[in-house]
GROMACS .gro file of C-alpha atoms in nm:
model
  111
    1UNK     CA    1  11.951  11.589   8.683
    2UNK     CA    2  11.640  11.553   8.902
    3UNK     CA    3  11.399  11.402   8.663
    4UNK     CA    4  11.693  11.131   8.581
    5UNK     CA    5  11.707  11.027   8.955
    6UNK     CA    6  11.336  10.995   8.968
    7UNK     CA    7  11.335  10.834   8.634
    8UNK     CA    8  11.562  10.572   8.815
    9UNK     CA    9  11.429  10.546   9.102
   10UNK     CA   10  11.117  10.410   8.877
   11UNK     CA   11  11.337  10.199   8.733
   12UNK     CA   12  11.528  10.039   9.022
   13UNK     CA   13  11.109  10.008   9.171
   14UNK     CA   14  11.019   9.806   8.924
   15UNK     CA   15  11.304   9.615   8.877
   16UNK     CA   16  11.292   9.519   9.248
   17UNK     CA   17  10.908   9.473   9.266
   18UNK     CA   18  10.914   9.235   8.930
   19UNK     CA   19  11.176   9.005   9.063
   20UNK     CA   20  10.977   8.974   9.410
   21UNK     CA   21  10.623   8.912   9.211
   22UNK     CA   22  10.832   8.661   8.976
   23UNK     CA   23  10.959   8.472   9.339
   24UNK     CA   24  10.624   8.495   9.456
   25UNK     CA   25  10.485   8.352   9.181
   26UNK     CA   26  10.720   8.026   9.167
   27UNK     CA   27  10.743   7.959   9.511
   28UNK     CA   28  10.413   8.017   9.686
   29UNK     CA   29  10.097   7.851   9.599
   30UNK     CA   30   9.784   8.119   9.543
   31UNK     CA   31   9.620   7.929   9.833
   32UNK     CA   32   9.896   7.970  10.129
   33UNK     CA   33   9.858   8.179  10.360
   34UNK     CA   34  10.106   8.411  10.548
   35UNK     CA   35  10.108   8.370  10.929
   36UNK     CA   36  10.325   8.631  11.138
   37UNK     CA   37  10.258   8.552  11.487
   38UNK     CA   38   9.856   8.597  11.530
   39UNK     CA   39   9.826   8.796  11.167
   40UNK     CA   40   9.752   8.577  10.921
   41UNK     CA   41   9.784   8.776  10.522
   42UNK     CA   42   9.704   8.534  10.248
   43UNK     CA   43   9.926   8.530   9.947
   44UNK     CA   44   9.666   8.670   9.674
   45UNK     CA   45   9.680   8.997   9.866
   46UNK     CA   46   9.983   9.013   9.854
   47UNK     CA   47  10.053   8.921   9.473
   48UNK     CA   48   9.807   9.218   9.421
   49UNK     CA   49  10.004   9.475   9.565
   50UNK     CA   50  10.327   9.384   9.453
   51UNK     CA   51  10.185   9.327   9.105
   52UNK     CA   52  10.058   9.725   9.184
   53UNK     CA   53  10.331   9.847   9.268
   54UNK     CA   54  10.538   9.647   8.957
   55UNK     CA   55  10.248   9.787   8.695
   56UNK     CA   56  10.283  10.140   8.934
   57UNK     CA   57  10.658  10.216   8.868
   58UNK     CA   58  10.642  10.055   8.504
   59UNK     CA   59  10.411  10.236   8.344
   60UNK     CA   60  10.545  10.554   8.497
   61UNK     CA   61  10.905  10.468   8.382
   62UNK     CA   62  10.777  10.368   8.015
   63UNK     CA   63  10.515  10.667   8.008
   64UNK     CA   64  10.668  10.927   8.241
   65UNK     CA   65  10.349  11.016   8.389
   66UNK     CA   66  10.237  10.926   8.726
   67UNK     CA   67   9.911  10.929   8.624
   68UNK     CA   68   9.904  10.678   8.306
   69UNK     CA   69  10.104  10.443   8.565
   70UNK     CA   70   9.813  10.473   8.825
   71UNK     CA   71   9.562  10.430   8.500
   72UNK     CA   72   9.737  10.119   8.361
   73UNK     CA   73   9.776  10.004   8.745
   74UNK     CA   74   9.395  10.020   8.801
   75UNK     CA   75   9.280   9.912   8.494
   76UNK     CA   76   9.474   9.536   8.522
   77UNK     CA   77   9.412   9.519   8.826
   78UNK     CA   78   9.034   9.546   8.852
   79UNK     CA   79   9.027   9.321   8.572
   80UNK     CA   80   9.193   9.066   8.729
   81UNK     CA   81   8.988   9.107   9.048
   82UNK     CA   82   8.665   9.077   8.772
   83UNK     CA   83   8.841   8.749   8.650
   84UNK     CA   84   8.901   8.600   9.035
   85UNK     CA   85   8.559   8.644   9.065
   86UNK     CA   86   8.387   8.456   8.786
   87UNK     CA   87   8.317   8.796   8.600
   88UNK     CA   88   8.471   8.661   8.245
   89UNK     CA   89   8.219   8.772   8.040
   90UNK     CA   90   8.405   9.010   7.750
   91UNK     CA   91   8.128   9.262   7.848
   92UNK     CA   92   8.249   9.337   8.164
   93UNK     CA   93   8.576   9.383   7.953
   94UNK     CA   94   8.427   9.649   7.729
   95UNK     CA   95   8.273   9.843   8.018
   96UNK     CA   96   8.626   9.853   8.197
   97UNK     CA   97   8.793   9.931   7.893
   98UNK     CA   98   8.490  10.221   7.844
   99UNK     CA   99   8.519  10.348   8.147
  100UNK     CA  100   8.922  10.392   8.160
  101UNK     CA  101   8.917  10.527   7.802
  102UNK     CA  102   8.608  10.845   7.966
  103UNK     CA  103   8.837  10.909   8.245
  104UNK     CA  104   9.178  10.940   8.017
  105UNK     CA  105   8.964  11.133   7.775
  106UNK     CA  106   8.779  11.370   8.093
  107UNK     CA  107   9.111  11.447   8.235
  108UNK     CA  108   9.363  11.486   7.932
  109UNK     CA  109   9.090  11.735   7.829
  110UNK     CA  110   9.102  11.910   8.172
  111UNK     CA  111   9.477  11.946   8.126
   0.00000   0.00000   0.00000
């Protein structure tokens, strides 16, 4: 019975972390910026984490493993940050893709 409630807690995560990336998607602009009093947290931030924490609880959910949900998490991620910052060549693609597949490979074999 406890793996179901953590299996739904994933569930109810993601579900609740998709529909907020999915508002913040349609109703902000990636260039606004979030001003609370004299903290100002720009939207793109933001997006990131929530799209972390939607990747996070999917990808644990789907694979049941906390640590293919981190992997997946990381690996889109950086890319993206790669892609925001004019790193599109597909080499920088391969080398991610290298280095994600080493570490799955070093630590399934550790297991």
């Amino acid at each position: 019975m406890r793996g179901f409630k953590k299996k739904l807690l994933f569930l109810l995560l993601s579900i609740v972390s998709g529909l907020l990336l999915g508002g913040l998607v349609y109703f902000y602009p990636p260039d606004a910026v979030f001003s609370f009093s004299f903290i100002q947290i720009s939207y793109l931030s933001i997006f990131f984490f929530l799209l972390a924490l939607w990747l996070f609880a999917t990808g644990t959910f789907v694979f049941k493993s906390k640590f293919h949900g981190l992997f997946i998490t990381l690996f889109v991620v950086i890319y993206l940050i790669f892609r925001l910052n004019n790193l599109t060549h597909p080499f920088f693609l391969i080398l991610l893709s290298a280095l994600f597949l080493t570490l799955e490979l070093f630590i399934s074999h550790r297991k």
